[in-house]
Amino acid sequence: MWRHADESRKRFPPIEYQSQQTPKHYGITSPISLAQPKEADLVLTQKLIETLRPFGVFEEELELQRRILVLGKLNTLVQVWIREVSEVKNIPSSVIDNVGGKIFTFGSYRLGVHTKGADIDALCVAPRHVERSDFFSSFYEKLKEQEEVKDLRAVEEAFVPVIKLSFDGIEIDILFARLALQTIPENLDLRDDGLLKNLDIRCIRSLNGCRVTDEILHLVPNIENFRLTLRAIKLWAKRHNIYSNILGFLGGVSWAMLVARTCQLYPNAVASTLVHKFFLVFSKWEWPNPVLLKQPEDCNLNLPVWDPRVTPSDRYHLMPIITPAYPQQNSTYNVSTSTRAIMVEEFKRGLAITDEILLNKAEWSKLFEAPNFFQKYKHYIVLLASAQTEKQHLEWVGLVESKIRILVGNLEKNEFITLAHVNPQSFPGPKEEIDKEEFSTIWVIGVVFKKMEGPENLNVDLTFDIQSFTDTVYRQAITSKMFEADMKITAMHVKRKQLQQLLPKVAIQRSKRKHSSDGLRAMNDGSLDLSVDSDNSMSVPSPTGPSAAKIARASSPQGHIYFVILSFDGIGHGLKIFIISYLIMLIIAEDGTKPDNVGTSSSNAAQKGAAPLKRPGSPVLHDSEKKPKVDSVQQTPHLSPCLSAGPANKRPASPLGNETSKKVEEVRQRSHITSNADLSDVPILPTNPIPVVKNSIKLRLSR
């Protein structure tokens, strides 16, 4: 019922707990505790509600009524449309009078935990004579005629086909399911497994969201306690950057199932206790043991279900959380080694904080304090997706984001990387050319390198890790015929301080620890600040190409070696100027040479093998002497795998097929831009006889 979620969800009154027994057994095991809440638990729950309010997790009553009104209009529209289709198809009038048709909701709205401004997930259920093609043709046209409808778009070829729209300012995603019924009764219960008979797979997928949501609500002892707890956990997960199914963390339905399992284990507990028990249970959960809300049932419909005894691939799922509705699926198949480790660590931190809260040593606000992702790691990989128009950019960003988990998986497999943490929040990227229209989005991945045992330097090549990711993205873009020549992916390595040059000022929080130089200033109005601490030799953004500059500098044999390799193909004039100016600033900062002497001193150093150039001492260097240090880097936005300069390195086999490889090669040619920047206003570049290693990210780690 589309009204059900809102009518049952009211403003939270002052908590007055009435003792209630739990006669029904919930879940696949007995409860851990049937203890009734104490007065202190009720007080803490009220404090939790007050803490949540400023975060906008509760919607105002006026907005709530507006959603109900919009869904009512949409439901009426569906019923009118189905009647019209029925008449066109010569359905008997006696059937048309009762043909029905209905809008169901699912997701956070159906669960009753949606936030202010959140979209609504809806399902249009139609009788058997209404085809999917009718939904994407005549119903689409009917929506287009409504003056309240804006931003209407159909995604018919998606895994779960959908129509997206804004109805009176409320974002709605509408799926379609055609049931094998002559009419759709008003009291239809989608949890009935018999409804799945004789349905095509797309209809089964569309129905799955509603069926899972309804099952969850039927499997918790107390819906209001469940909802308040889920609101708190979802807010906590978002604040701690671990809320995203597509990037390998958990999505809304997975968090809901974990909270529901906690409610089953503590059926009489109120929200304050349930939040604490949530962290207790899942910080100690022995993954990959699955989380189940009910025993799986076999309906003999021959649909694929999650079962590691039958399906070998299911045995490799790291954090299985199984949906309660048939066909049972693992909602967390995207979880990787890194994302699971990150989430388990956050569970443990959450447990420590809620322990303090229950002992009145901390307030609830501490649980929702957002950690500074951009201070958490020393090394980051920045991924930038750009396109010429806003429409192309939206499509391109959606595709790239859906594949980032592949990049994380590739990085995890690298023997020198222990963890890769992608921030679910994306940011607008910098423009390459101020006077050129371009739309770009940035994602940031924190990387932890393994600690090295020996004293020797270690060369880490991330080329193929990046390359196989970009190949996959370009291949799908070409196959789906969405690719345009100006769609680009750029990957670059940066250290902690350099992030401020790439991200908006609001994205970077000032570190509590003050640096003597105060680090780098954030981007402002598209300009990049050049006040760089030379200890953090920046990995410069540098799309590859034939026209390139390279600087090689060395210190004493006991010191560190580092390289900055860059090339200019496919890069805007403004960014070229910045890169060149930045390199000159680096040289001046290190050896005190004047700008007009840069070309001579650097070229001599490169040609002669160079007298050692010592780097000035730095507190950052001394603090991290025992940690891996990244010394050289180059990144690629292109497709061809990298060949390093050494003869021992072999070209990796392309994961693309022959036909697609030819198309990809055409993309490379179309994307190729020869560097012809006017550098008359920039000091002369240092000459460089060393050949450029193209299309790669190469790092040198030293003790």
XYZ file of C-alpha atoms in Angstrom:
703
model
C 0.000 0.000 0.000
C 1.510 3.314 -1.055
C 0.010 5.118 1.944
C 1.051 2.540 4.479
C 4.510 3.896 5.255
C 3.369 7.424 5.977
C 0.208 6.689 7.890
C 2.079 4.423 10.251
C 4.922 6.856 10.662
C 4.021 9.766 12.948
C 6.064 12.313 14.845
C 7.751 10.712 17.819
C 5.773 11.498 20.983
C 7.465 11.640 24.381
C 8.535 8.081 25.061
C 6.275 6.144 27.358
C 7.209 2.513 27.277
C 4.443 0.048 28.021
C 5.520 -3.420 28.991
C 4.777 -5.847 26.220
C 5.490 -9.496 25.768
C 6.947 -10.885 22.584
C 5.004 -14.045 21.935
C 6.138 -14.319 18.332
C 9.573 -15.741 17.585
C 11.541 -13.546 15.171
C 14.568 -14.585 13.157
C 16.402 -17.870 12.680
C 17.713 -18.037 16.269
C 16.405 -17.347 19.734
C 16.756 -13.768 21.049
C 19.921 -12.861 22.932
C 17.952 -10.881 25.487
C 14.310 -10.259 26.301
C 15.152 -7.570 28.857
C 12.697 -4.693 29.142
C 14.043 -1.141 28.814
C 14.932 0.845 31.915
C 14.184 4.486 32.590
C 17.745 5.411 31.637
C 17.246 3.734 28.225
C 14.142 5.828 27.588
C 15.987 9.034 28.501
C 18.861 8.122 26.176
C 16.407 7.368 23.367
C 14.800 10.787 23.767
C 18.261 12.377 23.657
C 18.990 10.392 20.491
C 15.875 11.807 18.822
C 16.880 15.360 19.741
C 20.382 14.770 18.396
C 19.034 13.442 15.091
C 16.661 16.345 14.426
C 19.240 18.937 13.279
C 20.522 16.476 10.671
C 17.199 16.585 8.800
C 16.393 12.903 9.188
C 12.782 13.679 10.121
C 10.503 15.211 7.514
C 8.017 17.922 8.455
C 4.325 16.985 8.499
C 3.574 19.427 5.663
C 6.143 17.809 3.392
C 4.857 14.390 4.391
C 1.323 15.307 3.302
C 2.695 16.674 0.027
C 4.289 13.318 -0.757
C 1.023 11.513 -0.040
C -0.798 13.908 -2.385
C 1.735 13.401 -5.183
C 1.579 9.610 -4.858
C -2.230 9.808 -4.927
C -2.118 11.747 -8.221
C 0.362 9.286 -9.657
C -1.783 6.332 -8.596
C -4.845 7.858 -10.284
C -2.792 8.523 -13.411
C -1.731 4.862 -13.560
C -5.315 3.630 -13.239
C -6.557 5.978 -15.988
C -3.693 4.901 -18.260
C -4.376 1.180 -17.727
C -8.048 1.707 -18.569
C -7.068 3.491 -21.784
C -4.664 0.711 -22.770
C -7.337 -1.868 -21.980
C -9.831 -0.114 -24.277
C -7.297 0.078 -27.105
C -6.695 -3.675 -26.774
C -10.427 -4.444 -26.838
C -10.607 -5.859 -23.331
C -14.263 -6.561 -22.328
C -15.907 -3.641 -20.545
C -16.788 -5.851 -17.580
C -13.065 -6.418 -17.042
C -12.110 -2.783 -17.676
C -14.427 -1.625 -14.884
C -12.343 -3.608 -12.373
C -8.992 -3.724 -14.141
C -7.220 -1.813 -11.380
C -3.554 -0.977 -11.452
C -1.579 0.315 -8.529
C 1.469 2.259 -7.390
C 3.457 0.584 -4.614
C 6.409 2.162 -2.828
C 9.558 0.543 -1.519
C 12.974 1.518 -0.206
C 13.470 4.141 2.498
C 10.061 5.726 1.907
C 8.208 2.445 2.370
C 10.321 1.643 5.430
C 9.371 5.045 6.831
C 12.947 6.289 7.250
C 13.341 8.704 4.336
C 14.964 12.068 4.977
C 14.054 15.601 3.881
C 14.160 15.942 0.116
C 14.739 12.217 -0.487
C 13.385 10.621 -3.644
C 10.649 7.970 -3.712
C 11.106 4.490 -5.167
C 7.843 3.361 -6.727
C 6.537 0.343 -8.623
C 3.734 0.402 -11.177
C 1.860 -2.938 -11.110
C -0.289 -3.712 -14.161
C -2.412 -6.666 -15.343
C -1.189 -9.169 -17.925
C -2.520 -7.420 -21.055
C -0.427 -4.280 -20.359
C 3.048 -4.700 -21.870
C 6.327 -3.187 -20.774
C 6.466 -1.437 -24.142
C 3.184 0.305 -23.236
C 4.770 1.576 -20.021
C 7.718 3.099 -21.861
C 5.574 4.534 -24.668
C 1.996 5.527 -23.849
C 2.532 5.963 -20.090
C 5.725 7.949 -20.742
C 3.766 10.224 -23.086
C 0.997 10.594 -20.505
C 3.541 11.694 -17.918
C 4.982 14.177 -20.393
C 1.555 15.832 -20.672
C 1.385 16.537 -16.917
C 2.456 20.082 -16.074
C 3.752 18.974 -12.644
C 6.196 16.553 -14.291
C 9.744 17.783 -14.977
C 13.060 16.117 -15.879
C 11.310 13.102 -17.390
C 13.645 10.405 -18.715
C 13.308 6.694 -19.465
C 16.103 4.159 -18.918
C 14.615 1.181 -20.709
C 17.854 -0.748 -21.192
C 18.888 -0.695 -17.522
C 19.286 -3.900 -15.505
C 16.045 -2.858 -13.807
C 14.245 -0.628 -16.378
C 12.993 2.628 -14.889
C 11.292 5.944 -15.638
C 12.732 8.852 -13.656
C 10.909 12.113 -13.109
C 10.268 15.013 -10.793
C 6.575 15.288 -9.862
C 5.750 18.618 -8.258
C 9.355 18.910 -7.079
C 9.596 15.369 -5.661
C 12.027 13.000 -7.367
C 10.420 9.635 -8.199
C 11.825 6.483 -9.817
C 9.087 4.256 -11.249
C 9.660 0.584 -12.078
C 7.170 -1.594 -13.932
C 5.860 -5.114 -13.257
C 3.253 -6.946 -15.292
C 1.551 -9.673 -13.278
C -0.103 -12.763 -14.720
C -3.492 -11.519 -13.476
C -6.510 -10.256 -15.410
C -7.109 -7.481 -12.862
C -5.116 -5.926 -10.012
C -7.084 -6.039 -6.741
C -6.823 -3.132 -4.304
C -5.682 -5.398 -1.454
C -2.924 -7.135 -3.441
C -0.110 -8.470 -1.220
C 3.131 -8.561 -3.170
C 4.704 -10.939 -0.631
C 2.705 -13.782 -2.178
C 5.297 -15.985 -3.920
C 2.626 -17.284 -6.304
C 2.643 -13.902 -8.069
C 6.080 -14.711 -9.487
C 4.791 -17.570 -11.631
C 5.044 -17.017 -15.386
C 6.796 -13.649 -15.033
C 9.782 -12.536 -17.061
C 13.013 -11.826 -15.172
C 12.702 -8.032 -15.482
C 9.327 -8.073 -13.752
C 10.724 -10.308 -11.003
C 13.607 -7.858 -10.460
C 11.172 -4.945 -10.368
C 8.982 -6.685 -7.790
C 11.953 -7.613 -5.625
C 12.347 -4.179 -3.988
C 8.745 -4.113 -2.722
C 8.812 -7.759 -1.636
C 12.031 -7.325 0.358
C 10.863 -4.100 2.015
C 7.528 -5.622 3.024
C 9.229 -8.739 4.411
C 11.604 -6.646 6.530
C 8.686 -4.771 8.094
C 6.960 -8.083 8.883
C 10.082 -9.570 10.449
C 10.819 -6.941 13.143
C 9.184 -7.036 16.602
C 8.543 -3.295 16.907
C 8.412 -1.157 13.755
C 8.838 2.212 15.490
C 11.941 1.090 17.400
C 13.288 -0.381 14.166
C 12.715 2.874 12.264
C 14.359 5.132 14.810
C 17.354 2.805 15.087
C 17.678 2.605 11.302
C 17.573 6.408 11.006
C 20.465 6.646 13.449
C 22.529 3.915 11.751
C 21.976 5.325 8.249
C 23.046 8.787 9.374
C 26.110 7.323 11.095
C 27.053 5.332 7.966
C 26.712 8.372 5.708
C 28.735 10.566 8.060
C 31.482 7.930 8.153
C 31.644 7.498 4.356
C 30.508 3.866 4.290
C 27.065 4.245 2.712
C 27.139 3.206 -0.949
C 26.211 -0.137 -2.459
C 27.607 0.774 -5.864
C 31.069 1.558 -4.423
C 31.343 -1.621 -2.374
C 29.903 -0.526 0.969
C 26.317 -1.139 2.084
C 23.216 0.391 0.568
C 19.955 1.274 2.296
C 18.390 -2.207 2.177
C 21.545 -3.831 3.602
C 21.693 -1.418 6.552
C 17.970 -2.038 7.096
C 18.522 -5.804 7.268
C 21.390 -5.465 9.761
C 19.219 -3.270 11.982
C 16.296 -5.686 11.582
C 18.508 -8.582 12.691
C 19.558 -6.577 15.759
C 15.879 -5.961 16.563
C 15.206 -9.699 16.311
C 18.012 -10.461 18.758
C 16.808 -7.797 21.255
C 13.032 -7.708 20.609
C 12.075 -5.565 23.628
C 14.895 -3.023 23.442
C 14.359 0.634 22.581
C 16.406 2.570 20.011
C 19.221 3.728 22.323
C 19.914 0.127 23.337
C 19.480 -1.180 19.795
C 22.067 1.240 18.385
C 24.596 0.017 20.942
C 23.700 -3.648 20.332
C 24.007 -3.106 16.579
C 27.683 -2.195 16.986
C 28.204 -4.966 19.517
C 26.770 -7.677 17.255
C 28.404 -6.692 13.972
C 31.812 -5.686 15.330
C 32.068 -9.294 16.506
C 30.254 -11.006 13.628
C 32.297 -13.783 12.078
C 32.147 -12.885 8.406
C 31.539 -14.411 5.902
C 28.788 -16.138 7.894
C 25.595 -14.773 6.315
C 23.067 -12.499 8.016
C 19.594 -14.020 7.583
C 16.258 -12.612 8.768
C 14.400 -15.860 8.063
C 15.109 -19.351 6.800
C 15.324 -19.353 2.999
C 12.364 -20.970 1.268
C 12.325 -22.800 -2.047
C 9.240 -22.031 -4.102
C 10.201 -24.431 -6.913
C 10.117 -21.669 -9.514
C 13.667 -22.456 -10.676
C 14.888 -18.936 -9.997
C 18.543 -18.466 -9.005
C 18.954 -17.938 -5.256
C 21.980 -17.310 -3.031
C 23.257 -20.718 -1.979
C 27.015 -21.345 -1.614
C 26.355 -25.100 -1.506
C 25.068 -24.960 -5.084
C 26.647 -21.862 -6.627
C 30.465 -21.777 -6.373
C 30.670 -17.997 -6.908
C 28.523 -17.417 -3.792
C 31.309 -18.943 -1.687
C 33.522 -15.947 -2.423
C 31.131 -13.311 -1.092
C 32.848 -11.563 1.808
C 29.965 -10.063 3.761
C 26.722 -11.798 2.757
C 23.463 -10.175 3.899
C 20.620 -12.185 2.401
C 17.316 -10.660 1.357
C 14.308 -12.333 3.052
C 12.038 -12.547 -0.015
C 12.209 -15.242 -2.678
C 14.401 -15.407 -4.754
C 16.887 -14.756 -1.938
C 19.906 -12.729 -3.026
C 23.045 -11.357 -1.410
C 22.557 -7.595 -1.238
C 26.288 -7.004 -0.619
C 27.990 -8.807 -3.498
C 29.940 -5.598 -4.237
C 31.751 -5.669 -0.875
C 35.523 -6.093 -1.218
C 38.293 -6.946 1.213
C 39.038 -3.259 1.756
C 35.461 -2.091 2.184
C 34.693 -4.902 4.637
C 37.808 -4.075 6.688
C 36.828 -0.397 6.736
C 33.263 -1.152 7.853
C 34.325 -3.602 10.580
C 36.754 -1.004 11.912
C 33.941 1.555 11.969
C 31.699 -0.931 13.818
C 34.383 -1.242 16.487
C 34.700 2.538 16.809
C 30.930 2.834 17.022
C 30.886 0.277 19.827
C 33.529 2.180 21.784
C 31.600 5.457 21.426
C 28.217 3.966 22.360
C 29.857 2.319 25.383
C 30.822 5.824 26.509
C 27.335 7.163 25.763
C 25.632 4.486 27.869
C 28.009 5.340 30.716
C 27.130 9.052 30.317
C 30.749 9.798 29.380
C 29.805 11.123 25.920
C 26.844 12.576 24.033
C 25.123 11.106 20.971
C 26.628 13.857 18.848
C 30.024 12.168 19.165
C 28.706 9.142 17.269
C 27.751 11.337 14.311
C 30.971 13.345 14.119
C 32.305 12.984 10.594
C 35.925 11.809 10.413
C 38.196 13.769 8.086
C 38.657 11.399 5.174
C 41.181 13.735 3.588
C 43.470 13.577 6.620
C 43.056 9.846 7.202
C 45.512 8.558 4.596
C 48.919 9.635 3.386
C 48.383 8.617 -0.237
C 45.367 9.095 -2.493
C 44.375 8.261 -6.036
C 42.150 10.907 -7.571
C 39.827 9.828 -10.358
C 38.370 12.502 -12.629
C 35.610 11.930 -15.198
C 34.842 14.752 -17.609
C 32.589 15.435 -20.602
C 31.654 18.383 -22.802
C 27.940 18.711 -22.058
C 25.873 18.300 -18.916
C 23.828 15.452 -20.425
C 26.960 13.554 -21.495
C 28.493 14.213 -18.088
C 25.517 12.726 -16.204
C 25.660 9.538 -18.283
C 29.447 9.316 -18.119
C 29.635 9.878 -14.353
C 26.973 7.225 -13.775
C 28.945 4.674 -15.785
C 32.321 5.523 -14.237
C 30.931 5.432 -10.693
C 29.343 2.035 -11.290
C 32.785 0.642 -12.194
C 34.949 2.238 -9.475
C 34.628 -0.901 -7.372
C 36.545 -2.689 -10.156
C 39.416 -0.245 -9.675
C 39.311 -0.807 -5.902
C 39.408 -4.566 -6.513
C 42.385 -4.166 -8.847
C 44.269 -2.099 -6.266
C 43.542 -4.660 -3.553
C 45.130 -7.371 -5.671
C 48.348 -5.376 -5.941
C 50.881 -7.061 -3.670
C 52.082 -3.732 -2.267
C 48.651 -2.369 -1.265
C 46.852 -3.368 1.916
C 43.755 -1.164 1.629
C 41.907 1.051 -0.853
C 39.125 3.250 0.556
C 36.955 5.152 -1.916
C 35.031 8.117 -0.539
C 31.369 7.674 -1.577
C 31.018 11.433 -1.902
C 32.032 12.869 -5.258
C 33.019 16.475 -5.958
C 32.984 18.845 -8.937
C 36.362 18.784 -10.661
C 38.500 21.703 -11.860
C 38.190 22.963 -15.423
C 41.139 22.387 -17.729
C 40.326 25.542 -19.674
C 38.363 28.375 -18.092
C 36.865 29.586 -21.379
C 35.799 26.082 -22.475
C 32.565 24.476 -21.328
C 33.322 21.259 -19.515
C 31.721 19.262 -16.724
C 33.810 17.046 -14.471
C 33.488 14.980 -11.295
C 36.171 13.792 -8.890
C 36.327 10.713 -6.661
C 39.063 10.211 -4.086
C 40.497 6.828 -3.079
C 42.672 6.581 0.030
C 45.475 4.021 -0.357
C 47.539 2.249 2.309
C 50.801 0.662 1.159
C 52.364 -2.308 2.885
C 55.234 -1.565 5.221
C 58.507 -2.672 3.720
C 60.802 -5.026 5.576
C 64.133 -4.261 3.955
C 65.997 -0.978 3.467
C 65.889 -1.081 -0.346
C 63.677 1.096 -2.510
C 60.564 -0.522 -3.918
C 59.036 0.263 -7.299
C 55.254 -0.049 -7.409
C 53.560 -0.075 -10.817
C 49.835 0.662 -10.741
C 49.619 0.964 -14.513
C 47.738 -2.213 -15.279
C 45.469 -1.764 -12.233
C 44.334 1.590 -13.620
C 44.435 0.415 -17.213
C 42.110 -2.565 -16.860
C 39.622 -0.296 -15.060
C 39.630 2.365 -17.795
C 39.442 -0.316 -20.484
C 36.334 -1.745 -18.837
C 34.653 1.663 -18.654
C 35.469 2.627 -22.243
C 34.467 -0.807 -23.528
C 31.022 -0.578 -21.920
C 30.569 3.013 -23.108
C 31.372 1.983 -26.678
C 29.254 -1.172 -26.533
C 26.242 0.749 -25.200
C 26.806 3.456 -27.851
C 26.939 6.247 -25.279
C 30.596 7.144 -25.807
C 31.509 10.591 -27.120
C 34.994 11.707 -28.098
C 35.278 14.243 -25.269
C 34.447 11.778 -22.495
C 37.640 11.273 -20.496
C 38.884 9.496 -17.379
C 41.985 10.775 -15.627
C 43.698 9.041 -12.723
C 46.464 10.618 -10.662
C 48.289 9.986 -7.429
C 48.524 12.785 -4.874
C 49.663 13.064 -1.297
C 47.513 14.353 1.516
C 48.396 18.023 1.160
C 47.932 18.153 -2.596
C 44.255 17.173 -2.318
C 43.453 20.772 -1.492
C 44.502 21.803 -4.992
C 41.971 19.518 -6.630
C 38.929 19.601 -4.349
C 36.551 22.446 -3.487
C 37.351 24.337 -0.307
C 34.232 23.005 1.430
C 35.393 19.423 0.894
C 38.620 19.821 2.827
C 38.406 20.422 6.552
C 41.348 22.061 8.208
C 43.458 19.629 10.155
C 43.407 20.241 13.900
C 47.180 19.911 13.883
C 48.682 23.206 12.686
C 51.548 23.075 10.218
C 54.216 25.757 10.287
C 53.565 26.637 6.659
C 49.837 25.978 7.017
C 50.051 23.600 4.060
C 48.402 24.274 0.751
C 45.461 26.588 0.423
C 42.340 25.192 -1.170
C 41.185 25.991 -4.678
C 39.383 29.297 -4.996
C 37.514 30.466 -8.097
C 39.256 27.857 -10.212
C 42.803 29.022 -9.395
C 45.408 26.662 -8.004
C 47.628 27.820 -5.178
C 51.335 27.146 -5.634
C 52.594 27.462 -2.055
C 53.843 23.885 -1.919
C 55.814 22.223 0.825
C 58.688 20.664 -1.120
C 58.652 17.556 1.062
C 55.402 16.498 -0.523
C 56.726 16.326 -4.076
C 53.404 16.564 -5.847
C 52.230 13.952 -8.306
C 51.253 16.348 -11.061
C 48.115 15.694 -13.118
C 49.509 14.876 -16.543
C 47.584 13.170 -19.346
C 50.067 11.396 -21.558
C 51.216 12.267 -25.031
C 54.203 12.745 -27.325
C 54.950 16.288 -26.202
C 56.294 16.025 -22.683
C 58.705 17.308 -20.089
C 60.442 15.296 -17.430
C 62.616 16.324 -14.500
C 64.908 13.918 -12.716
C 66.495 14.933 -9.443
C 68.610 13.003 -7.011
C 69.926 13.291 -3.495
C 72.800 11.603 -1.732
C 72.996 7.784 -1.910
C 71.578 7.574 1.603
C 68.764 9.961 0.811
C 65.657 9.705 -1.359
C 65.289 9.704 -5.118
C 62.211 11.088 -6.769
C 60.934 11.757 -10.256
C 58.185 13.934 -11.646
C 57.138 12.675 -15.066
C 54.519 14.481 -17.075
C 53.219 14.770 -20.581
C 50.736 17.153 -22.136
C 48.519 15.272 -24.551
C 44.838 15.912 -23.903
C 45.394 18.657 -21.325
C 44.091 22.217 -21.382
C 46.261 25.285 -21.793
C 45.432 26.642 -18.339
C 46.408 23.414 -16.595
C 49.638 23.208 -18.624
C 50.631 26.650 -17.385
C 49.925 25.575 -13.810
C 51.968 22.373 -14.108
C 54.969 24.136 -15.613
C 54.816 26.918 -13.031
C 54.476 24.367 -10.271
C 57.594 22.484 -11.376
C 59.572 25.692 -11.427
C 58.376 26.482 -7.920
C 59.539 23.028 -6.843
C 63.018 23.607 -8.236
C 63.301 27.067 -6.673
C 62.134 25.719 -3.321
C 64.697 22.925 -3.389
C 67.947 24.425 -4.631
C 67.364 28.170 -4.495
C 68.027 28.731 -8.229
C 66.434 31.720 -9.932
C 63.822 31.198 -12.626
C 66.122 32.218 -15.442
C 68.697 29.668 -14.266
C 66.268 26.800 -14.039
C 66.784 25.551 -17.582
C 70.562 25.487 -17.293
C 70.915 23.904 -13.883
C 68.287 21.252 -14.467
C 69.497 20.298 -17.889
C 73.064 20.008 -16.665
C 71.932 17.832 -13.805
C 70.038 15.582 -16.141
C 72.810 15.325 -18.703
C 75.740 14.776 -16.363
C 74.097 12.361 -14.003
C 74.127 15.314 -11.640
C 75.784 16.247 -8.446
C 73.555 15.258 -5.553
C 70.912 17.836 -4.679
C 69.863 17.609 -1.033
C 66.306 18.215 -0.018
C 65.707 20.544 2.925
C 64.756 18.948 6.203
C 61.101 18.774 7.104
C 59.106 17.719 10.154
C 56.878 15.685 7.852
C 59.865 13.689 6.621
C 61.178 13.006 10.118
C 57.757 11.978 11.364
C 57.376 9.413 8.618
C 60.866 8.002 8.187
C 59.640 4.477 8.803
C 56.646 4.787 6.508
C 56.618 4.173 2.739
C 57.270 7.316 0.760
C 55.996 7.824 -2.756
C 58.643 9.350 -4.964
C 57.583 9.157 -8.568
C 54.301 9.161 -10.382
C 52.591 9.426 -13.700
C 48.945 8.972 -14.529
C 46.875 8.146 -17.579
C 43.450 8.993 -18.931
C 43.983 6.794 -21.981
C 43.461 3.178 -22.787
C 46.653 1.509 -23.913
C 48.534 -0.482 -21.271
C 51.871 0.973 -20.267
C 55.312 -0.219 -21.244
C 57.955 0.861 -18.813
C 61.416 1.869 -20.012
C 63.099 -1.331 -18.847
C 63.431 -4.270 -21.261
C 62.145 -6.735 -18.657
C 58.645 -5.283 -18.623
C 56.135 -6.871 -20.955
C 52.980 -5.330 -22.309
C 49.977 -6.761 -20.441
C 47.367 -8.499 -22.548
C 44.390 -6.276 -23.283
C 41.183 -7.412 -21.607
C 39.267 -6.094 -24.634
C 38.156 -8.243 -27.549
C 39.651 -7.653 -31.010
C 36.642 -5.779 -32.369
C 36.231 -3.592 -29.307
C 39.992 -3.017 -29.201
C 39.818 -1.524 -32.688
C 37.052 0.804 -31.540
C 39.034 1.704 -28.450
C 42.017 2.498 -30.671
C 39.753 4.807 -32.665
C 38.751 6.473 -29.393
C 42.415 7.034 -28.618
C 42.971 8.615 -32.008
C 39.884 10.816 -31.718
C 40.844 11.837 -28.185
C 44.446 12.654 -29.172
C 45.302 16.350 -28.842
C 48.699 17.675 -29.843
C 50.198 20.087 -27.373
C 50.643 23.527 -28.936
C 50.414 25.753 -25.887
C 51.889 29.221 -26.088
C 54.458 29.217 -23.275
C 55.890 32.663 -23.941
C 54.753 33.902 -20.543
C 56.384 31.007 -18.697
C 60.114 30.661 -17.842
C 62.000 28.247 -20.090
C 61.486 24.573 -19.329
C 64.451 22.419 -18.323
C 65.659 20.280 -21.228
C 65.398 16.572 -20.747
C 67.029 13.747 -22.697
C 65.261 10.979 -20.726
C 62.415 9.260 -22.644
C 58.968 9.587 -21.089
C 57.277 6.493 -19.683
C 53.764 6.877 -21.050
C 50.342 5.903 -19.783
C 51.312 4.839 -16.293
C 51.186 5.454 -12.584
C 54.531 4.394 -11.177
C 55.525 4.928 -7.546
C 58.864 4.477 -5.846
C 58.551 3.583 -2.173
C 61.611 4.004 0.026
C 62.323 3.645 3.704
